[in-house]
Tab-separated table of C-alpha atoms and ligand atoms in Angstrom:
chain	number	residue	atom	x	y	z
A	22	MET	CA	8.608	-12.197	14.539
A	23	LEU	CA	11.420	-10.001	12.155
A	24	TYR	CA	10.544	-7.576	9.505
A	25	TYR	CA	12.285	-7.017	5.754
A	26	SER	CA	12.355	-3.950	3.815
A	27	THR	CA	9.888	-3.632	1.075
A	28	ASN	CA	12.497	-2.101	-1.096
A	29	ARG	CA	15.047	-5.248	0.304
A	30	ARG	CA	17.909	-3.871	0.204
A	31	SER	CA	18.690	-3.554	4.140
A	32	PRO	CA	18.640	-6.208	6.431
A	33	LYS	CA	15.705	-7.835	8.426
A	34	VAL	CA	15.437	-6.654	11.481
A	35	GLY	CA	12.874	-7.703	14.797
A	36	PHE	CA	10.037	-5.826	15.744
A	37	GLU	CA	12.669	-4.022	18.229
A	38	GLU	CA	14.811	-2.210	15.626
A	39	ALA	CA	12.058	-1.817	13.093
A	40	VAL	CA	9.642	0.480	15.108
A	41	LEU	CA	12.904	2.533	16.221
A	42	GLN	CA	14.523	2.995	12.605
A	43	GLY	CA	10.063	3.897	11.277
A	44	LEU	CA	12.043	3.534	7.666
A	45	ALA	CA	14.345	0.965	7.051
A	46	PRO	CA	18.038	2.250	5.484
A	47	ASP	CA	17.178	1.206	1.960
A	48	ASN	CA	13.674	3.782	2.666
A	49	GLY	CA	11.556	0.564	2.059
A	50	LEU	CA	8.621	0.306	4.465
A	51	TYR	CA	8.885	-2.760	7.425
A	52	PHE	CA	6.580	-5.521	6.363
A	53	PRO	CA	6.157	-9.557	8.658
A	54	VAL	CA	7.890	-11.678	7.107
A	55	SER	CA	5.394	-14.017	7.503
A	56	ILE	CA	1.508	-13.064	8.372
A	57	PRO	CA	0.222	-15.523	10.912
A	58	LYS	CA	-2.918	-16.862	10.808
A	59	LEU	CA	-5.273	-17.180	13.945
A	60	SER	CA	-6.589	-20.562	14.408
A	61	SER	CA	-10.313	-21.550	13.687
A	62	SER	CA	-11.149	-21.912	17.868
A	63	PHE	CA	-10.572	-18.243	18.031
A	64	PHE	CA	-12.844	-16.529	15.624
A	65	LYS	CA	-15.155	-19.245	17.003
A	66	THR	CA	-14.802	-17.577	20.594
A	67	ILE	CA	-14.374	-14.222	19.579
A	68	GLU	CA	-17.993	-13.608	21.080
A	69	GLU	CA	-16.536	-14.671	24.489
A	70	LEU	CA	-13.584	-12.480	24.598
A	71	ASN	CA	-13.057	-8.621	25.429
A	72	PRO	CA	-11.343	-6.270	23.803
A	73	ASP	CA	-8.228	-6.230	25.673
A	74	GLU	CA	-7.747	-10.326	24.783
A	75	ILE	CA	-8.382	-9.802	21.411
A	76	ALA	CA	-5.719	-7.256	20.923
A	77	PHE	CA	-3.379	-9.084	22.652
A	78	LEU	CA	-3.744	-11.966	19.913
A	79	VAL	CA	-3.266	-9.640	17.416
A	80	ALA	CA	-0.019	-8.015	18.736
A	81	LYS	CA	1.779	-11.200	20.734
A	82	GLN	CA	1.564	-12.491	16.918
A	83	TYR	CA	4.069	-10.062	15.637
A	84	VAL	CA	5.776	-8.512	19.336
A	85	GLY	CA	6.951	-12.795	20.184
A	86	ASP	CA	8.793	-12.491	23.257
A	87	GLU	CA	10.329	-9.308	22.570
A	88	ILE	CA	8.106	-7.514	25.060
A	89	PRO	CA	6.823	-9.614	28.592
A	90	GLU	CA	3.429	-11.020	28.233
A	91	ASP	CA	2.247	-8.338	31.025
A	92	LYS	CA	3.613	-5.585	29.580
A	93	LEU	CA	1.868	-6.198	26.427
A	94	LYS	CA	-1.205	-6.568	28.007
A	95	GLN	CA	-0.955	-3.394	29.665
A	96	ILE	CA	-0.359	-1.625	26.267
A	97	VAL	CA	-3.002	-2.857	24.580
A	98	LYS	CA	-5.599	-1.648	27.488
A	99	GLU	CA	-4.430	1.429	28.338
A	100	THR	CA	-3.787	1.368	24.179
A	101	LEU	CA	-7.537	0.898	23.990
A	102	ASN	CA	-9.745	3.232	26.599
A	103	PHE	CA	-12.986	3.886	24.664
A	104	PRO	CA	-14.809	2.121	23.240
A	105	VAL	CA	-14.988	1.376	19.403
A	106	PRO	CA	-18.994	0.253	18.523
A	107	LEU	CA	-20.637	-1.538	15.539
A	108	VAL	CA	-23.730	1.079	15.283
A	109	GLU	CA	-26.292	-0.176	12.872
A	110	VAL	CA	-26.994	2.861	10.153
A	111	LYS	CA	-29.776	0.626	8.412
A	112	LYS	CA	-30.465	-2.920	7.564
A	113	ASP	CA	-27.052	-4.362	6.396
A	114	ILE	CA	-25.131	-1.393	6.805
A	115	TYR	CA	-23.100	-0.789	9.919
A	116	SER	CA	-21.099	2.241	11.041
A	117	LEU	CA	-17.820	0.844	12.980
A	118	GLU	CA	-17.216	4.302	14.862
A	119	LEU	CA	-13.031	4.686	15.184
A	120	PHE	CA	-12.887	7.906	17.536
A	121	HIS	CA	-14.572	7.276	20.414
A	122	GLY	CA	-10.633	8.348	21.036
A	123	PRO	CA	-9.379	11.299	23.109
A	124	THR	CA	-8.359	13.616	19.470
A	125	LEU	CA	-11.992	12.421	18.451
A	126	ALA	CA	-10.635	10.120	15.385
A	127	PHE	CA	-8.901	6.673	14.512
A	128	LYS	CA	-5.055	7.955	14.260
A	129	ASP	CA	-5.250	7.739	18.021
A	130	VAL	CA	-5.404	4.159	18.606
A	131	GLY	CA	-1.941	3.578	16.166
A	132	ALA	CA	-0.382	6.480	18.140
A	133	ARG	CA	-1.469	5.401	21.516
A	134	PHE	CA	-0.255	2.045	20.704
A	135	MET	CA	3.189	2.948	19.415
A	136	ALA	CA	4.338	5.803	22.227
A	137	ARG	CA	3.564	3.270	24.518
A	138	ILE	CA	5.651	0.483	22.727
A	139	LEU	CA	8.760	3.357	21.992
A	140	ARG	CA	8.079	4.752	26.062
A	141	PHE	CA	9.013	0.574	26.847
A	142	PHE	CA	11.693	0.465	23.900
A	143	LEU	CA	13.297	4.195	25.230
A	144	GLU	CA	13.284	2.602	28.860
A	145	LYS	CA	15.170	-0.768	28.281
A	146	GLU	CA	18.117	1.251	26.194
A	147	SER	CA	17.872	3.849	28.975
A	148	LYS	CA	18.120	6.602	25.938
A	149	PRO	CA	16.367	10.215	25.525
A	150	ALA	CA	14.141	10.327	22.945
A	151	THR	CA	12.891	13.640	20.171
A	152	ILE	CA	9.797	12.104	18.146
A	153	LEU	CA	9.834	14.667	15.620
A	154	VAL	CA	7.010	15.211	13.593
A	155	ALA	CA	4.980	17.252	10.849
A	156	THR	CA	1.701	17.491	10.152
A	157	SER	CA	-1.038	18.230	7.548
A	158	GLY	CA	-4.064	18.299	9.851
A	159	ASP	CA	-4.871	15.213	12.429
A	160	THR	CA	-1.502	13.769	12.993
A	161	GLY	CA	-0.139	16.000	15.230
A	162	GLY	CA	-3.038	16.127	18.259
A	163	ALA	CA	-2.805	12.181	17.889
A	164	VAL	CA	0.773	11.923	18.268
A	165	ALA	CA	1.006	14.434	20.740
A	166	SER	CA	-2.447	13.059	23.106
A	167	GLY	CA	-0.400	9.971	22.519
A	168	PHE	CA	3.091	11.197	24.067
A	169	TYR	CA	1.869	13.414	26.268
A	170	ASP	CA	3.338	13.173	29.943
A	171	VAL	CA	5.515	10.454	28.746
A	172	GLU	CA	9.067	10.607	30.944
A	173	GLY	CA	12.073	10.960	28.984
A	174	ILE	CA	9.966	11.764	25.784
A	175	ASN	CA	9.714	14.549	23.957
A	176	VAL	CA	8.034	16.026	21.057
A	177	VAL	CA	8.136	18.377	18.586
A	178	ILE	CA	5.376	18.924	15.944
A	179	LEU	CA	5.938	21.105	12.426
A	180	TYR	CA	2.578	22.188	10.837
A	181	PRO	CA	1.534	24.727	8.150
A	182	SER	CA	0.673	28.361	10.012
A	183	GLY	CA	-2.655	28.790	8.100
A	184	LYS	CA	-3.290	25.618	6.530
A	185	ILE	CA	-5.008	23.565	9.051
A	186	SER	CA	-8.388	23.741	10.921
A	187	THR	CA	-8.837	25.622	14.363
A	188	THR	CA	-9.528	22.753	16.278
A	189	GLN	CA	-6.707	20.920	14.743
A	190	GLU	CA	-4.419	23.773	15.578
A	191	LYS	CA	-5.819	23.783	19.349
A	192	GLN	CA	-5.280	19.789	19.638
A	193	LEU	CA	-1.304	20.741	18.369
A	194	THR	CA	-1.059	23.673	20.791
A	195	THR	CA	-2.550	23.187	24.154
A	196	TRP	CA	-0.829	20.352	25.639
A	197	GLY	CA	2.322	21.630	27.352
A	198	LYS	CA	4.663	19.863	29.267
A	199	ASN	CA	6.867	17.465	26.608
A	200	ILE	CA	4.488	18.719	24.107
A	201	PHE	CA	6.131	21.343	21.593
A	202	ALA	CA	4.516	23.057	18.653
A	203	LEU	CA	6.339	24.400	15.810
A	204	GLU	CA	4.515	27.150	13.453
A	205	ILE	CA	6.307	26.776	10.077
A	206	ASP	CA	5.381	29.797	7.796
A	207	GLY	CA	4.991	27.076	5.153
A	208	THR	CA	3.465	24.481	3.186
A	209	PHE	CA	3.092	20.352	4.845
A	210	ASP	CA	5.542	19.543	2.231
A	211	ASP	CA	7.604	22.316	3.278
A	212	CYS	CA	7.235	20.912	7.728
A	213	GLN	CA	7.539	16.851	5.603
A	214	LYS	CA	11.402	17.868	4.189
A	215	LEU	CA	12.263	19.810	7.239
A	216	VAL	CA	11.392	16.806	9.677
A	217	LYS	CA	14.183	14.536	6.750
A	218	GLU	CA	16.578	17.543	6.694
A	219	ALA	CA	16.707	16.507	10.453
A	220	PHE	CA	17.048	12.771	10.167
A	221	ALA	CA	19.106	13.367	7.498
A	222	ASP	CA	21.832	15.331	9.509
A	223	SER	CA	23.674	12.925	11.875
A	224	GLU	CA	25.148	14.968	14.313
A	225	LEU	CA	21.291	16.670	15.231
A	226	LYS	CA	19.657	13.225	15.307
A	227	ALA	CA	22.006	11.642	18.166
A	228	LYS	CA	22.117	15.186	19.862
A	229	TYR	CA	18.071	14.636	20.143
A	230	GLY	CA	18.101	11.074	20.064
A	231	LEU	CA	15.614	11.809	17.112
A	232	THR	CA	12.542	9.320	16.311
A	233	SER	CA	9.989	9.165	13.775
A	234	ALA	CA	6.008	8.617	14.470
A	235	ASN	CA	4.966	9.019	11.034
A	236	SER	CA	2.439	6.679	9.815
A	237	ILE	CA	5.100	4.066	8.085
A	238	ASN	CA	6.103	2.750	11.246
A	239	ILE	CA	5.434	-0.280	12.235
A	240	ALA	CA	3.975	0.092	15.444
A	241	ARG	CA	1.654	2.463	13.752
A	242	LEU	CA	0.307	0.007	11.639
A	243	LEU	CA	-0.783	-2.992	13.423
A	244	PRO	CA	-2.431	-2.008	16.367
A	245	GLN	CA	-5.217	-0.942	12.781
A	246	SER	CA	-5.525	-4.546	13.035
A	247	PHE	CA	-7.581	-5.105	16.350
A	248	TYR	CA	-10.579	-3.265	15.515
A	249	TYR	CA	-11.426	-5.361	12.019
A	250	PHE	CA	-11.784	-8.165	14.749
A	251	LEU	CA	-13.947	-5.834	17.362
A	252	ALA	CA	-16.337	-5.054	14.045
A	253	TYR	CA	-16.405	-8.597	13.330
A	254	GLN	CA	-16.722	-9.846	17.099
A	255	GLN	CA	-20.598	-7.760	17.080
A	256	ILE	CA	-21.409	-8.699	13.728
A	257	LYS	CA	-25.015	-10.664	15.016
A	258	GLU	CA	-25.344	-13.176	11.945
A	259	LYS	CA	-21.814	-14.163	11.364
A	260	SER	CA	-22.901	-17.001	8.796
A	261	LYS	CA	-23.668	-13.837	6.522
A	262	PRO	CA	-20.620	-12.637	3.980
A	263	PHE	CA	-19.149	-8.601	5.033
A	264	ILE	CA	-17.367	-6.546	3.136
A	265	ALA	CA	-15.527	-3.208	4.969
A	266	SER	CA	-15.702	0.088	2.911
A	267	VAL	CA	-12.596	2.071	4.178
A	268	PRO	CA	-12.330	5.776	4.073
A	269	SER	CA	-8.242	5.943	2.337
A	270	GLY	CA	-5.124	8.395	1.848
A	271	ASN	CA	-2.324	7.041	2.531
A	272	LEU	CA	-3.768	3.313	3.402
A	273	GLY	CA	-2.595	2.455	6.376
A	274	ASN	CA	-6.036	2.033	7.449
A	275	LEU	CA	-6.944	-0.671	4.745
A	276	THR	CA	-3.514	-2.250	5.123
A	277	ALA	CA	-3.948	-2.884	8.840
A	278	GLY	CA	-7.138	-4.686	7.321
A	279	LEU	CA	-5.221	-6.662	4.680
A	280	ILE	CA	-2.970	-7.940	7.656
A	281	ALA	CA	-6.445	-9.224	9.772
A	282	TRP	CA	-8.441	-10.910	6.395
A	283	GLN	CA	-4.431	-12.927	6.110
A	284	MET	CA	-4.668	-13.770	9.662
A	285	GLY	CA	-7.647	-15.593	9.429
A	286	LEU	CA	-10.510	-12.559	9.012
A	287	PRO	CA	-13.826	-13.694	6.572
A	288	VAL	CA	-13.809	-10.429	5.131
A	289	ASN	CA	-15.427	-10.935	1.342
A	290	ARG	CA	-13.896	-8.071	-0.167
A	291	PHE	CA	-12.455	-4.240	0.301
A	292	VAL	CA	-13.880	-1.548	-0.619
A	293	VAL	CA	-11.098	1.515	-1.009
A	294	SER	CA	-12.900	4.711	-0.801
A	295	SER	CA	-11.197	7.672	-1.835
A	296	ASN	CA	-12.223	11.406	-2.589
A	297	SER	CA	-10.633	13.634	-5.531
A	298	ASN	CA	-7.467	12.234	-4.656
A	299	ASP	CA	-7.794	8.990	-6.963
A	300	VAL	CA	-4.223	6.671	-7.458
A	301	ILE	CA	-5.673	4.057	-5.929
A	302	THR	CA	-9.260	4.363	-7.382
A	303	LYS	CA	-7.470	4.077	-11.150
A	304	TYR	CA	-4.989	1.965	-9.959
A	305	LEU	CA	-7.634	-0.371	-9.146
A	306	HIS	CA	-9.128	0.481	-12.401
A	307	THR	CA	-6.431	0.024	-14.873
A	308	GLY	CA	-3.134	-1.713	-13.091
A	309	LEU	CA	-1.543	1.266	-13.293
A	310	PHE	CA	0.347	3.360	-10.584
A	311	GLU	CA	0.486	7.092	-10.905
A	312	SER	CA	1.259	9.383	-7.758
A	313	LYS	CA	0.263	13.142	-8.479
A	314	PRO	CA	0.066	16.500	-6.237
A	315	SER	CA	-2.814	16.571	-3.693
A	316	VAL	CA	-5.586	18.414	-4.077
A	317	LEU	CA	-7.652	20.464	-1.344
A	318	THR	CA	-10.661	18.350	-0.364
A	319	VAL	CA	-13.765	19.222	2.622
A	320	ALA	CA	-12.087	15.444	3.859
A	321	ASN	CA	-9.234	16.637	3.777
A	322	ALA	CA	-7.443	13.826	5.621
A	323	MET	CA	-7.299	11.892	2.987
A	324	ASP	CA	-5.617	14.617	0.736
A	325	VAL	CA	-2.688	12.549	0.128
A	326	GLY	CA	-1.054	11.826	-3.505
A	327	ASN	CA	1.176	8.879	-3.114
A	328	PRO	CA	0.132	6.882	-0.577
A	329	SER	CA	2.879	5.429	0.885
A	330	ASN	CA	1.684	1.779	2.402
A	331	PHE	CA	1.095	1.212	-1.292
A	332	ALA	CA	4.084	-0.891	-0.944
A	333	ARG	CA	2.826	-2.937	1.936
A	334	ILE	CA	-0.356	-4.416	-0.411
A	335	LEU	CA	1.635	-4.846	-3.310
A	336	GLU	CA	3.436	-7.347	-0.935
A	337	ILE	CA	0.307	-8.772	0.956
A	338	PHE	CA	-0.583	-9.576	-2.522
A	339	ASN	CA	2.818	-10.387	-3.883
A	340	HIS	CA	2.556	-7.866	-6.673
A	341	ASN	CA	0.113	-9.906	-8.401
A	342	TYR	CA	-2.823	-6.890	-9.794
A	343	ASN	CA	-5.029	-9.479	-10.877
A	344	ARG	CA	-5.429	-10.884	-7.387
A	345	VAL	CA	-5.338	-7.342	-6.099
A	346	LYS	CA	-8.629	-6.136	-7.765
A	347	ASP	CA	-10.366	-9.348	-6.866
A	348	LYS	CA	-10.295	-8.209	-3.138
A	349	LEU	CA	-10.237	-4.788	-3.351
A	350	LYS	CA	-12.852	-2.276	-5.033
A	351	GLY	CA	-12.196	1.390	-5.640
A	352	TYR	CA	-13.868	4.236	-6.095
A	353	SER	CA	-14.052	7.750	-5.931
A	354	PHE	CA	-15.756	11.091	-5.216
A	355	SER	CA	-16.186	14.338	-5.435
A	356	ASP	CA	-16.355	16.898	-2.250
A	357	ILE	CA	-20.168	17.720	-3.844
A	358	GLU	CA	-21.363	14.309	-3.861
A	359	ILE	CA	-19.847	13.591	-0.371
A	360	ARG	CA	-21.711	16.846	0.591
A	361	ASN	CA	-24.367	15.571	-0.446
A	362	CYS	CA	-23.914	11.642	1.240
A	363	ILE	CA	-23.977	13.523	4.536
A	364	ALA	CA	-26.904	15.453	3.738
A	365	GLU	CA	-29.018	12.576	2.427
A	366	VAL	CA	-27.935	10.143	5.159
A	367	TYR	CA	-28.401	13.294	7.750
A	368	GLN	CA	-32.738	12.704	6.322
A	369	LYS	CA	-32.892	9.179	6.240
A	370	THR	CA	-31.504	7.796	9.162
A	371	LYS	CA	-31.076	10.585	11.534
A	372	TYR	CA	-26.882	9.454	11.465
A	373	THR	CA	-24.300	12.437	10.896
A	374	LEU	CA	-20.903	10.954	9.232
A	375	ASP	CA	-18.545	12.824	8.444
A	376	PRO	CA	-16.339	13.773	5.297
A	377	HIS	CA	-14.309	11.055	5.818
A	378	GLY	CA	-16.667	8.481	6.512
A	379	ALA	CA	-19.265	9.548	3.964
A	380	CYS	CA	-16.981	8.240	1.158
A	381	ALA	CA	-16.733	4.640	2.396
A	382	TYR	CA	-20.719	4.870	3.070
A	383	MET	CA	-20.626	5.536	-0.563
A	384	GLY	CA	-18.474	3.088	-1.343
A	385	LEU	CA	-20.374	0.329	0.509
A	386	GLN	CA	-23.398	1.671	-0.832
A	387	LYS	CA	-21.937	1.263	-4.997
A	388	GLU	CA	-20.611	-2.404	-3.431
A	389	LEU	CA	-22.701	-3.861	-1.325
A	390	LYS	CA	-24.716	-6.834	-2.342
A	391	GLU	CA	-27.761	-8.195	-1.085
A	392	SER	CA	-26.445	-11.209	0.818
A	393	GLU	CA	-23.985	-9.222	1.870
A	394	THR	CA	-23.951	-7.448	5.482
A	395	GLY	CA	-21.199	-4.242	4.909
A	396	ILE	CA	-19.310	-2.268	6.895
A	397	PHE	CA	-18.152	1.234	6.730
A	398	LEU	CA	-15.351	2.525	8.829
A	399	GLU	CA	-16.435	6.209	10.835
A	400	THR	CA	-12.915	7.819	11.480
A	401	ALA	CA	-13.317	11.110	12.435
A	402	HIS	CA	-16.484	12.650	15.022
A	403	PRO	CA	-17.826	14.889	12.832
A	404	ALA	CA	-17.824	17.558	15.445
A	405	LYS	CA	-14.567	17.807	13.952
A	406	PHE	CA	-15.604	18.820	10.803
A	407	ARG	CA	-18.441	20.603	11.413
A	408	GLU	CA	-18.363	23.409	9.546
A	409	THR	CA	-19.063	21.244	6.191
A	410	VAL	CA	-21.374	18.905	8.408
A	411	ASN	CA	-23.555	21.301	9.639
A	412	GLU	CA	-23.604	23.124	5.793
A	413	SER	CA	-24.892	19.700	4.815
A	414	ILE	CA	-27.506	19.354	7.148
A	415	GLY	CA	-28.390	23.027	7.732
A	416	GLN	CA	-28.054	22.713	11.539
A	417	SER	CA	-25.756	22.145	14.261
A	418	ILE	CA	-24.349	19.499	15.624
A	419	ALA	CA	-23.134	19.392	19.148
A	420	ILE	CA	-19.671	19.463	20.142
A	421	PRO	CA	-18.601	16.945	22.944
A	422	ASP	CA	-17.292	17.708	25.942
A	423	SER	CA	-13.765	17.486	25.233
A	424	LEU	CA	-13.085	19.132	22.410
A	425	ASN	CA	-15.282	22.060	23.626
A	426	ALA	CA	-12.409	21.875	26.644
A	427	ILE	CA	-9.149	21.853	24.233
A	428	ILE	CA	-11.149	24.475	22.063
A	429	VAL	CA	-10.886	27.362	25.070
A	430	LYS	CA	-7.306	26.485	25.662
A	431	LYS	CA	-4.712	29.219	25.191
A	432	LYS	CA	-2.849	28.600	21.709
A	433	VAL	CA	1.371	28.230	22.717
A	434	ALA	CA	3.616	27.209	19.174
A	435	ILE	CA	6.942	28.312	18.207
A	436	GLN	CA	7.242	30.861	14.766
A	437	SER	CA	9.630	29.176	12.935
A	438	GLN	CA	10.586	30.008	9.425
A	439	PRO	CA	11.171	27.288	7.205
A	440	SER	CA	14.662	26.162	7.230
A	441	LEU	CA	17.065	23.907	8.861
A	442	ASP	CA	18.915	26.667	10.943
A	443	SER	CA	16.296	27.959	12.732
A	444	ILE	CA	14.607	24.618	14.256
A	445	LYS	CA	18.050	23.931	15.197
A	446	LYS	CA	18.361	27.178	17.336
A	447	ILE	CA	14.842	25.727	18.594
A	448	LEU	CA	15.819	22.473	19.832
A	449	SER	CA	18.120	23.990	21.543
A	450	THR	CA	16.338	26.414	23.531
A	451	LEU	CA	13.557	24.045	23.938
A	452	LEU	CA	15.454	20.639	24.788
A	453	LYS	CA	18.249	21.450	26.955
B	21	LIG	C1	-6.056	9.910	7.999
B	21	LIG	C2	-6.929	9.706	7.901
B	21	LIG	C3	-7.978	8.354	6.865
B	21	LIG	C4	-7.125	8.274	5.851
B	21	LIG	O1	-6.172	6.991	6.647
B	21	LIG	P1	-5.206	5.873	6.078
B	21	LIG	O2	-5.014	5.179	6.462
B	21	LIG	O3	-4.308	7.491	5.833
B	21	LIG	O4	-5.606	5.554	4.553
B	21	LIG	C5	-9.102	8.843	6.836
B	21	LIG	N1	-10.477	9.431	7.634
B	21	LIG	C6	-9.599	9.956	8.602
B	21	LIG	C7	-9.784	10.905	9.877
B	21	LIG	C8	-8.460	10.269	8.878
B	21	LIG	O5	-7.540	11.345	10.098
C-alpha cells in the first residue's frame, strides 16, 4: 500500500516510511491511496472468526508485504490481548467497551500496535530510537505502557506540571526502565511546542533517533478500525441497520470508523459526539471549519480546538460537504449535561458511563431511529474520571486492581523549564 500526504506536496511512501516519518515533510498527514473493500464472505462469516483473525485481515490490507504474515499476526495478537465487549445498556443501545486495556482507555489499542510496528522496523534497520511525546493526559500513559521494556527504544514523555490528574500522572511517572517522564513547568501547548522544536533540530534528531508517537501517526490510526468490526461481529440482529456514536476530540477514532465503513462495514450513520469544544459540530451544521482555543471540560481527553484528523475526513469524502453531512451527525454537550447523563443512566440502568462515553450516549439518543441498533464507544473506564463520576452518581465506584497498583507507586519525574536547552541537557544525561 502507498500513502500520500493530505497536503500533496510530498512524495508517496510505503507503510514503513509513513510510520517512521509520522508527519509528511510537507506537514500533511499520510493517508492510504485507496481503501480496500473486504469481501462479502468476510462479513457473512465474521461470527466464526476470532478477534485476532479479524484484526489481521484488516491490518494486512494496509501493511501489504512490508511485514511478514507471521510477524503481523503476532503483532495484532499482542495488541488485542484484552477483550472488547459489546454490552447492552438498554433496548437497542449498546456500549462498545474499549477500556479493558492496560491504561483503561481506548488509546491502548493504537499505542500497542504502533509500538510493535515501530520495534519491527527499527530492529530491521538496527537503529536506536527515542520516542519523544507531549501529553495532555491520556496519550502519555498509553504510549508508556505500549513501549515499556521494548528493547532499543527509549521513551521521553513531556507533561505539563499540575495540569493532569493524579491518576494520569502516576500512569506516566511510575514505569522506570526505558520510560522517562519530564515534568514541564508550563502548559500542554508548551510541551507540544518543545517536541516540535526538538524535531526541527536536525542534529538532536539524528543524535537520539527521535521519532514521534502522536495520534497523527498512521500506525496509531489504522488499528482503531479493528474494533468497529469486532462490534459488528457481536451484534446479534445483523439484518437491522446500525449507527455508531463516537466521542470525539482529535477525530482519530471517528476517522478509523469511517475507514471501516469504506472497507464495507454496513454502518448507516456516525454520530460525532463532542463536549463544549464544538468545532466539528459547527462544521457539520454550517459547512464552516473554524478552529479555536480549546476549553477545559470534564471530558478532558476531548478538549481539542483544532482536530488534526479533520484533513483525513475530508479526503474520505472527497472534500464534498454534502456527502459529509449525510453520513455524519454532530452534537455537543455541556459539562452539566454530561454529569446529568451519567447520573440518569446509572439510576435507570445501573450502567456507569465515563464523561466521554456519556457524550457518545447522548449523541446516540438524539440520532437513533426506532428501526436501528445503536452502538456508542465507551473510551475510558469510569474509574479514570472517578471524581466526576462519583459526584454524578452519588457514590464511590470500585477502582480496578490494575489502577490501584499504579496509584500506590512512587512518582519519578524530572523537572524542567519549558526551554529546548533544558530538554537537551536532560536528554544528554538520561540517554548516554
Ligand atoms: C483521546 C480520547 C478521546 C477522543 O478520541 P479522538 O480520536 O481524539 O477523537 C475520547 N475519549 C477518551 C477517553 C480519550 O482518551
